[in-house]
């Protein structure tokens, strides 16, 4: 039935938003579902158009316009549908409208954090778990109100949002806004890690590396660092490179170590410039190259990082694709 097709697609979007998926992941899940039931993106869009006034799937129509699902990209149309959905109380539309204000999408000519927060707050109060996470970050970063950030992170984490889970673990680990509780910190880092949140994986790896709330297990730590590095976490890439170069836990592999450090350096990790200069000077994992050695050597501003010195902390998600 038409309504089933539309409601299933809407459920995929709502679950993705609440869980903290980026658009790329949500789009992939929608397309996979359509293929499974032998339907096309164009059929989905037309079906949503046909029943939107009766069923109210305005956020789905807006999302199709924003992501080019079954229709050409049109940020202005997306914004218009989000506005209608937001007014009638659709928490996904409210969240997506807040995102438009934050990024300046659609007919919005400028970014407006205050407007964005207003709609995020409405969505959070309506139970949107991604919005709850973002409201928590505002209270933590802008107002330094850890009690309120704890309140919203807890709602978000319990609702399955991976960023809320990492952030809640961070508050428990450091005793911000609540009593310090390393057991609960470990629990929420693991939840986030299993939900493919790279900083949850990074922090969980640190617990294994240091033997916090669990027996020290450097190999298990390496596995979680590697998962995080594969999700482009530059801090984890540093540590993975250290593991491959030291050869203390896994077999030494200069090439894999070089590749991990090179990724970290390419993403702006200044502490990797020394490591890269050494690699090119000695030919460790790369051919000796005096030009590359001097290029990286001139960029050295901070000392290299060891496994123990690598920073680990809850980070904010990015509205990337």
mmCIF file of C-alpha atoms in Angstrom:
data_model
loop_
_atom_site.group_PDB
_atom_site.id
_atom_site.type_symbol
_atom_site.label_atom_id
_atom_site.label_comp_id
_atom_site.label_asym_id
_atom_site.label_seq_id
_atom_site.Cartn_x
_atom_site.Cartn_y
_atom_site.Cartn_z
ATOM 1 C CA UNK A 1 0.000 0.000 0.000
ATOM 2 C CA UNK A 2 1.060 3.595 -0.625
ATOM 3 C CA UNK A 3 0.737 4.590 3.015
ATOM 4 C CA UNK A 4 2.872 1.606 4.084
ATOM 5 C CA UNK A 5 5.656 2.575 1.677
ATOM 6 C CA UNK A 6 5.685 6.144 2.954
ATOM 7 C CA UNK A 7 5.377 5.279 6.650
ATOM 8 C CA UNK A 8 8.238 2.750 6.389
ATOM 9 C CA UNK A 9 10.503 5.334 4.745
ATOM 10 C CA UNK A 10 9.523 7.904 7.357
ATOM 11 C CA UNK A 11 10.348 5.382 10.111
ATOM 12 C CA UNK A 12 13.825 4.891 8.620
ATOM 13 C CA UNK A 13 14.451 8.641 8.636
ATOM 14 C CA UNK A 14 13.099 9.069 12.168
ATOM 15 C CA UNK A 15 15.183 6.178 13.505
ATOM 16 C CA UNK A 16 18.283 7.500 11.748
ATOM 17 C CA UNK A 17 17.868 11.011 13.115
ATOM 18 C CA UNK A 18 17.183 9.805 16.645
ATOM 19 C CA UNK A 19 20.150 7.429 16.583
ATOM 20 C CA UNK A 20 22.538 10.114 15.315
ATOM 21 C CA UNK A 21 23.076 8.847 11.763
ATOM 22 C CA UNK A 22 24.378 11.295 9.178
ATOM 23 C CA UNK A 23 22.465 11.813 5.924
ATOM 24 C CA UNK A 24 24.723 9.399 4.049
ATOM 25 C CA UNK A 25 23.739 6.544 6.378
ATOM 26 C CA UNK A 26 20.036 7.393 6.341
ATOM 27 C CA UNK A 27 19.982 7.654 2.541
ATOM 28 C CA UNK A 28 21.735 4.305 2.215
ATOM 29 C CA UNK A 29 19.152 2.663 4.493
ATOM 30 C CA UNK A 30 16.249 4.159 2.515
ATOM 31 C CA UNK A 31 17.659 2.989 -0.826
ATOM 32 C CA UNK A 32 18.392 -0.490 0.547
ATOM 33 C CA UNK A 33 14.803 -0.771 1.803
ATOM 34 C CA UNK A 34 13.354 0.369 -1.524
ATOM 35 C CA UNK A 35 15.420 -2.204 -3.385
ATOM 36 C CA UNK A 36 14.297 -4.911 -0.998
ATOM 37 C CA UNK A 37 10.627 -4.210 -1.730
ATOM 38 C CA UNK A 38 11.201 -3.510 -5.459
ATOM 39 C CA UNK A 39 10.215 0.152 -5.312
ATOM 40 C CA UNK A 40 11.941 3.238 -6.707
ATOM 41 C CA UNK A 41 12.873 6.570 -5.177
ATOM 42 C CA UNK A 42 10.486 8.290 -7.603
ATOM 43 C CA UNK A 43 7.597 6.092 -6.452
ATOM 44 C CA UNK A 44 8.353 6.944 -2.835
ATOM 45 C CA UNK A 45 8.362 10.674 -3.519
ATOM 46 C CA UNK A 46 5.135 10.598 -5.534
ATOM 47 C CA UNK A 47 3.433 8.450 -2.885
ATOM 48 C CA UNK A 48 4.451 10.893 -0.160
ATOM 49 C CA UNK A 49 3.098 13.772 -2.250
ATOM 50 C CA UNK A 50 -0.234 12.017 -2.723
ATOM 51 C CA UNK A 51 -0.941 11.487 0.982
ATOM 52 C CA UNK A 52 0.963 14.300 2.698
ATOM 53 C CA UNK A 53 -2.108 16.440 3.419
ATOM 54 C CA UNK A 54 -3.968 13.521 5.002
ATOM 55 C CA UNK A 55 -1.061 11.798 6.756
ATOM 56 C CA UNK A 56 1.264 14.738 7.488
ATOM 57 C CA UNK A 57 4.578 13.324 6.256
ATOM 58 C CA UNK A 58 6.006 16.805 5.689
ATOM 59 C CA UNK A 59 9.445 15.992 7.073
ATOM 60 C CA UNK A 60 9.721 13.072 4.638
ATOM 61 C CA UNK A 61 8.882 15.294 1.665
ATOM 62 C CA UNK A 62 11.317 17.910 2.902
ATOM 63 C CA UNK A 63 14.007 15.287 3.341
ATOM 64 C CA UNK A 64 13.460 13.987 -0.217
ATOM 65 C CA UNK A 65 13.917 17.524 -1.564
ATOM 66 C CA UNK A 66 16.983 18.120 0.593
ATOM 67 C CA UNK A 67 18.713 14.871 -0.347
ATOM 68 C CA UNK A 68 17.466 14.472 -3.928
ATOM 69 C CA UNK A 69 15.519 11.280 -3.262
ATOM 70 C CA UNK A 70 13.093 10.798 -6.158
ATOM 71 C CA UNK A 71 13.248 14.508 -7.029
ATOM 72 C CA UNK A 72 15.904 17.098 -7.860
ATOM 73 C CA UNK A 73 17.657 18.765 -4.957
ATOM 74 C CA UNK A 74 15.773 21.819 -3.744
ATOM 75 C CA UNK A 75 16.822 23.274 -0.396
ATOM 76 C CA UNK A 76 14.115 25.930 -0.488
ATOM 77 C CA UNK A 77 11.327 23.355 -0.917
ATOM 78 C CA UNK A 78 12.870 21.265 1.844
ATOM 79 C CA UNK A 79 12.770 24.211 4.199
ATOM 80 C CA UNK A 80 9.136 24.962 3.335
ATOM 81 C CA UNK A 81 8.033 21.412 4.165
ATOM 82 C CA UNK A 82 10.094 21.372 7.368
ATOM 83 C CA UNK A 83 8.392 24.588 8.466
ATOM 84 C CA UNK A 84 4.927 23.117 7.927
ATOM 85 C CA UNK A 85 5.827 19.901 9.732
ATOM 86 C CA UNK A 86 7.480 21.763 12.593
ATOM 87 C CA UNK A 87 4.410 23.889 13.231
ATOM 88 C CA UNK A 88 2.105 20.848 13.451
ATOM 89 C CA UNK A 89 4.454 19.184 15.958
ATOM 90 C CA UNK A 90 6.576 16.727 13.929
ATOM 91 C CA UNK A 91 9.750 16.438 16.015
ATOM 92 C CA UNK A 92 11.821 15.284 13.020
ATOM 93 C CA UNK A 93 10.699 18.353 11.066
ATOM 94 C CA UNK A 94 11.538 20.523 14.061
ATOM 95 C CA UNK A 95 15.010 19.006 14.282
ATOM 96 C CA UNK A 96 15.638 19.348 10.539
ATOM 97 C CA UNK A 97 14.379 22.943 10.591
ATOM 98 C CA UNK A 98 16.806 23.682 13.423
ATOM 99 C CA UNK A 99 19.553 22.156 11.319
ATOM 100 C CA UNK A 100 18.613 24.478 8.423
ATOM 101 C CA UNK A 101 18.939 27.478 10.726
ATOM 102 C CA UNK A 102 22.254 26.205 12.063
ATOM 103 C CA UNK A 103 23.756 25.660 8.612
ATOM 104 C CA UNK A 104 21.961 28.389 6.665
ATOM 105 C CA UNK A 105 20.157 26.046 4.264
ATOM 106 C CA UNK A 106 17.193 26.816 2.043
ATOM 107 C CA UNK A 107 15.946 30.382 1.716
ATOM 108 C CA UNK A 108 17.675 31.220 4.994
ATOM 109 C CA UNK A 109 20.406 33.649 4.027
ATOM 110 C CA UNK A 110 22.394 33.378 7.231
ATOM 111 C CA UNK A 111 23.135 31.005 10.060
ATOM 112 C CA UNK A 112 21.193 31.734 13.227
ATOM 113 C CA UNK A 113 22.182 29.640 16.264
ATOM 114 C CA UNK A 114 19.381 31.135 18.389
ATOM 115 C CA UNK A 115 16.682 30.088 15.914
ATOM 116 C CA UNK A 116 18.364 26.707 15.579
ATOM 117 C CA UNK A 117 18.374 26.177 19.342
ATOM 118 C CA UNK A 118 14.724 27.217 19.588
ATOM 119 C CA UNK A 119 13.684 24.448 17.208
ATOM 120 C CA UNK A 120 16.117 21.920 18.676
ATOM 121 C CA UNK A 121 14.615 22.628 22.091
ATOM 122 C CA UNK A 122 11.070 22.027 20.768
ATOM 123 C CA UNK A 123 12.173 18.782 19.132
ATOM 124 C CA UNK A 124 14.005 17.707 22.303
ATOM 125 C CA UNK A 125 10.955 18.347 24.452
ATOM 126 C CA UNK A 126 8.907 16.307 21.962
ATOM 127 C CA UNK A 127 11.296 13.374 22.482
ATOM 128 C CA UNK A 128 13.743 13.684 19.586
ATOM 129 C CA UNK A 129 16.948 12.083 20.866
ATOM 130 C CA UNK A 130 19.339 13.818 18.469
ATOM 131 C CA UNK A 131 17.866 17.181 19.428
ATOM 132 C CA UNK A 132 18.230 16.235 23.106
ATOM 133 C CA UNK A 133 21.923 15.615 22.516
ATOM 134 C CA UNK A 134 22.359 18.982 20.810
ATOM 135 C CA UNK A 135 20.511 20.820 23.569
ATOM 136 C CA UNK A 136 22.837 19.100 26.031
ATOM 137 C CA UNK A 137 25.896 20.308 24.113
ATOM 138 C CA UNK A 138 24.640 23.889 24.241
ATOM 139 C CA UNK A 139 24.210 23.781 28.005
ATOM 140 C CA UNK A 140 27.658 22.219 28.379
ATOM 141 C CA UNK A 141 29.610 24.378 25.919
ATOM 142 C CA UNK A 142 27.904 27.763 26.042
ATOM 143 C CA UNK A 143 26.512 27.960 29.565
ATOM 144 C CA UNK A 144 28.791 25.493 31.398
ATOM 145 C CA UNK A 145 25.650 24.101 33.026
ATOM 146 C CA UNK A 146 26.602 20.464 33.464
ATOM 147 C CA UNK A 147 23.483 19.554 35.413
ATOM 148 C CA UNK A 148 21.258 20.508 32.508
ATOM 149 C CA UNK A 149 23.615 18.950 29.974
ATOM 150 C CA UNK A 150 23.531 15.753 32.063
ATOM 151 C CA UNK A 151 19.716 15.825 32.026
ATOM 152 C CA UNK A 152 19.535 16.062 28.243
ATOM 153 C CA UNK A 153 22.430 13.686 27.517
ATOM 154 C CA UNK A 154 20.764 11.089 29.715
ATOM 155 C CA UNK A 155 17.492 11.352 27.797
ATOM 156 C CA UNK A 156 19.372 11.169 24.503
ATOM 157 C CA UNK A 157 21.545 8.219 25.543
ATOM 158 C CA UNK A 158 18.632 6.207 26.887
ATOM 159 C CA UNK A 159 16.853 6.807 23.590
ATOM 160 C CA UNK A 160 19.730 5.186 21.697
ATOM 161 C CA UNK A 161 21.556 8.252 20.380
ATOM 162 C CA UNK A 162 25.212 7.344 20.016
ATOM 163 C CA UNK A 163 26.539 10.871 20.575
ATOM 164 C CA UNK A 164 24.422 11.253 23.700
ATOM 165 C CA UNK A 165 25.858 7.956 24.932
ATOM 166 C CA UNK A 166 29.453 9.086 24.473
ATOM 167 C CA UNK A 167 28.756 12.435 26.115
ATOM 168 C CA UNK A 168 26.923 10.865 29.056
ATOM 169 C CA UNK A 169 29.860 8.515 29.564
ATOM 170 C CA UNK A 170 32.182 11.515 29.580
ATOM 171 C CA UNK A 171 30.151 13.259 32.288
ATOM 172 C CA UNK A 172 30.128 10.109 34.422
ATOM 173 C CA UNK A 173 33.868 9.625 33.946
ATOM 174 C CA UNK A 174 34.682 13.159 35.061
ATOM 175 C CA UNK A 175 31.892 13.767 37.558
ATOM 176 C CA UNK A 176 30.430 16.706 35.644
ATOM 177 C CA UNK A 177 26.791 17.418 36.516
ATOM 178 C CA UNK A 178 26.518 14.134 38.394
ATOM 179 C CA UNK A 179 28.510 11.925 40.746
ATOM 180 C CA UNK A 180 31.600 10.377 39.200
ATOM 181 C CA UNK A 181 30.832 6.779 38.229
ATOM 182 C CA UNK A 182 33.439 4.899 36.211
ATOM 183 C CA UNK A 183 31.209 1.833 35.902
ATOM 184 C CA UNK A 184 28.491 3.853 34.171
ATOM 185 C CA UNK A 185 31.109 5.693 32.095
ATOM 186 C CA UNK A 186 32.368 2.343 30.806
ATOM 187 C CA UNK A 187 28.785 1.186 30.157
ATOM 188 C CA UNK A 188 27.858 4.203 28.053
ATOM 189 C CA UNK A 189 31.149 4.254 26.162
ATOM 190 C CA UNK A 190 30.548 0.627 25.241
ATOM 191 C CA UNK A 191 26.988 1.408 24.110
ATOM 192 C CA UNK A 192 28.270 4.242 21.921
ATOM 193 C CA UNK A 193 31.151 2.122 20.605
ATOM 194 C CA UNK A 194 28.805 -0.679 19.579
ATOM 195 C CA UNK A 195 26.687 1.950 17.799
ATOM 196 C CA UNK A 196 29.729 2.981 15.724
ATOM 197 C CA UNK A 197 30.452 6.310 17.415
ATOM 198 C CA UNK A 198 34.151 6.885 16.927
ATOM 199 C CA UNK A 199 34.826 8.766 20.178
ATOM 200 C CA UNK A 200 32.902 6.193 22.165
ATOM 201 C CA UNK A 201 35.219 3.609 20.615
ATOM 202 C CA UNK A 202 38.253 5.767 21.368
ATOM 203 C CA UNK A 203 37.265 6.191 25.010
ATOM 204 C CA UNK A 204 36.385 2.530 25.433
ATOM 205 C CA UNK A 205 39.780 1.619 23.998
ATOM 206 C CA UNK A 206 41.406 3.889 26.579
ATOM 207 C CA UNK A 207 39.596 2.036 29.372
ATOM 208 C CA UNK A 208 40.969 -1.268 28.067
ATOM 209 C CA UNK A 209 44.424 0.257 27.611
ATOM 210 C CA UNK A 210 44.555 1.555 31.193
ATOM 211 C CA UNK A 211 42.616 -1.265 32.852
ATOM 212 C CA UNK A 212 39.830 1.046 34.034
ATOM 213 C CA UNK A 213 36.802 -0.902 35.347
ATOM 214 C CA UNK A 214 38.093 -3.949 33.474
ATOM 215 C CA UNK A 215 41.276 -6.014 33.288
ATOM 216 C CA UNK A 216 43.921 -4.346 31.161
ATOM 217 C CA UNK A 217 43.806 -5.771 27.650
ATOM 218 C CA UNK A 218 46.033 -3.962 25.167
ATOM 219 C CA UNK A 219 44.988 -6.136 22.247
ATOM 220 C CA UNK A 220 41.311 -5.388 22.886
ATOM 221 C CA UNK A 221 42.274 -1.744 23.201
ATOM 222 C CA UNK A 222 43.984 -1.909 19.810
ATOM 223 C CA UNK A 223 40.887 -3.431 18.193
ATOM 224 C CA UNK A 224 38.691 -0.567 19.421
ATOM 225 C CA UNK A 225 41.290 2.047 18.463
ATOM 226 C CA UNK A 226 41.375 0.520 14.994
ATOM 227 C CA UNK A 227 37.570 0.609 14.657
ATOM 228 C CA UNK A 228 37.638 4.264 15.648
ATOM 229 C CA UNK A 229 40.450 5.015 13.192
ATOM 230 C CA UNK A 230 38.470 3.387 10.390
ATOM 231 C CA UNK A 231 35.725 5.921 11.121
ATOM 232 C CA UNK A 232 38.307 8.670 10.452
ATOM 233 C CA UNK A 233 38.935 9.536 14.096
ATOM 234 C CA UNK A 234 42.315 11.250 13.909
ATOM 235 C CA UNK A 235 43.174 10.670 17.578
ATOM 236 C CA UNK A 236 42.639 6.943 17.093
ATOM 237 C CA UNK A 237 44.716 7.032 13.908
ATOM 238 C CA UNK A 238 47.631 8.363 15.951
ATOM 239 C CA UNK A 239 47.376 5.507 18.427
ATOM 240 C CA UNK A 240 46.942 2.849 15.748
ATOM 241 C CA UNK A 241 50.111 4.155 14.110
ATOM 242 C CA UNK A 242 51.889 3.941 17.460
ATOM 243 C CA UNK A 243 50.812 0.315 17.908
ATOM 244 C CA UNK A 244 52.046 -0.676 14.447
ATOM 245 C CA UNK A 245 55.359 1.104 14.888
ATOM 246 C CA UNK A 246 56.096 -0.145 18.399
ATOM 247 C CA UNK A 247 55.301 -3.801 17.682
ATOM 248 C CA UNK A 248 54.630 -4.394 21.395
ATOM 249 C CA UNK A 249 51.070 -5.735 21.051
ATOM 250 C CA UNK A 250 50.823 -6.600 17.378
ATOM 251 C CA UNK A 251 53.466 -7.368 14.780
ATOM 252 C CA UNK A 252 55.426 -4.300 13.749
ATOM 253 C CA UNK A 253 54.291 -2.982 10.379
ATOM 254 C CA UNK A 254 56.017 0.192 9.234
ATOM 255 C CA UNK A 255 53.739 0.634 6.239
ATOM 256 C CA UNK A 256 50.468 0.412 8.210
ATOM 257 C CA UNK A 257 51.900 2.675 10.873
ATOM 258 C CA UNK A 258 52.917 5.229 8.274
ATOM 259 C CA UNK A 259 49.479 5.150 6.637
ATOM 260 C CA UNK A 260 47.701 5.680 9.960
ATOM 261 C CA UNK A 261 49.924 8.605 10.910
ATOM 262 C CA UNK A 262 49.654 10.081 7.432
ATOM 263 C CA UNK A 263 45.846 10.111 7.725
ATOM 264 C CA UNK A 264 46.093 11.832 11.096
ATOM 265 C CA UNK A 265 48.559 14.400 9.752
ATOM 266 C CA UNK A 266 46.344 15.047 6.714
ATOM 267 C CA UNK A 267 43.400 15.810 9.012
ATOM 268 C CA UNK A 268 45.371 18.474 10.857
ATOM 269 C CA UNK A 269 47.127 16.648 13.709
ATOM 270 C CA UNK A 270 50.203 18.835 14.125
ATOM 271 C CA UNK A 271 51.753 16.333 16.537
ATOM 272 C CA UNK A 272 52.196 13.944 13.585
ATOM 273 C CA UNK A 273 54.550 16.215 11.653
ATOM 274 C CA UNK A 274 57.576 14.970 13.600
ATOM 275 C CA UNK A 275 56.587 11.337 13.015
ATOM 276 C CA UNK A 276 56.121 11.971 9.285
ATOM 277 C CA UNK A 277 59.454 13.739 9.000
ATOM 278 C CA UNK A 278 61.173 10.790 10.716
ATOM 279 C CA UNK A 279 59.432 8.321 8.427
ATOM 280 C CA UNK A 280 60.607 10.101 5.285
ATOM 281 C CA UNK A 281 64.122 10.660 6.663
ATOM 282 C CA UNK A 282 64.691 7.000 7.636
ATOM 283 C CA UNK A 283 62.459 5.332 5.047
ATOM 284 C CA UNK A 284 60.151 3.790 7.661
ATOM 285 C CA UNK A 285 56.992 2.760 5.832
ATOM 286 C CA UNK A 286 57.793 5.117 2.948
ATOM 287 C CA UNK A 287 60.642 5.735 0.557
ATOM 288 C CA UNK A 288 63.307 8.140 1.780
ATOM 289 C CA UNK A 289 62.400 11.572 0.532
ATOM 290 C CA UNK A 290 64.380 14.670 1.546
ATOM 291 C CA UNK A 291 61.745 17.018 0.125
ATOM 292 C CA UNK A 292 58.945 15.404 2.164
ATOM 293 C CA UNK A 293 61.211 15.247 5.213
ATOM 294 C CA UNK A 294 61.845 19.003 5.127
ATOM 295 C CA UNK A 295 58.187 19.779 4.299
ATOM 296 C CA UNK A 296 56.976 18.008 7.428
ATOM 297 C CA UNK A 297 59.962 19.083 9.555
ATOM 298 C CA UNK A 298 59.180 22.777 8.959
ATOM 299 C CA UNK A 299 55.634 22.214 10.254
ATOM 300 C CA UNK A 300 56.736 20.837 13.627
ATOM 301 C CA UNK A 301 55.193 22.985 16.351
ATOM 302 C CA UNK A 302 54.305 20.477 19.060
ATOM 303 C CA UNK A 303 56.011 17.257 20.178
ATOM 304 C CA UNK A 304 54.873 13.856 18.997
ATOM 305 C CA UNK A 305 52.228 11.963 20.977
ATOM 306 C CA UNK A 306 52.701 8.617 22.669
ATOM 307 C CA UNK A 307 49.816 6.212 23.293
ATOM 308 C CA UNK A 308 49.566 7.465 26.882
ATOM 309 C CA UNK A 309 49.521 11.134 25.865
ATOM 310 C CA UNK A 310 46.888 10.888 23.151
ATOM 311 C CA UNK A 311 43.874 12.961 24.223
ATOM 312 C CA UNK A 312 40.554 11.187 24.541
ATOM 313 C CA UNK A 313 37.308 12.964 25.213
ATOM 314 C CA UNK A 314 33.709 13.152 24.095
ATOM 315 C CA UNK A 315 33.534 15.154 20.902
ATOM 316 C CA UNK A 316 30.688 16.775 19.052
ATOM 317 C CA UNK A 317 29.182 15.200 16.003
ATOM 318 C CA UNK A 318 29.467 17.051 12.727
ATOM 319 C CA UNK A 319 26.578 17.657 10.368
ATOM 320 C CA UNK A 320 28.517 16.069 7.545
ATOM 321 C CA UNK A 321 27.308 13.731 4.847
#
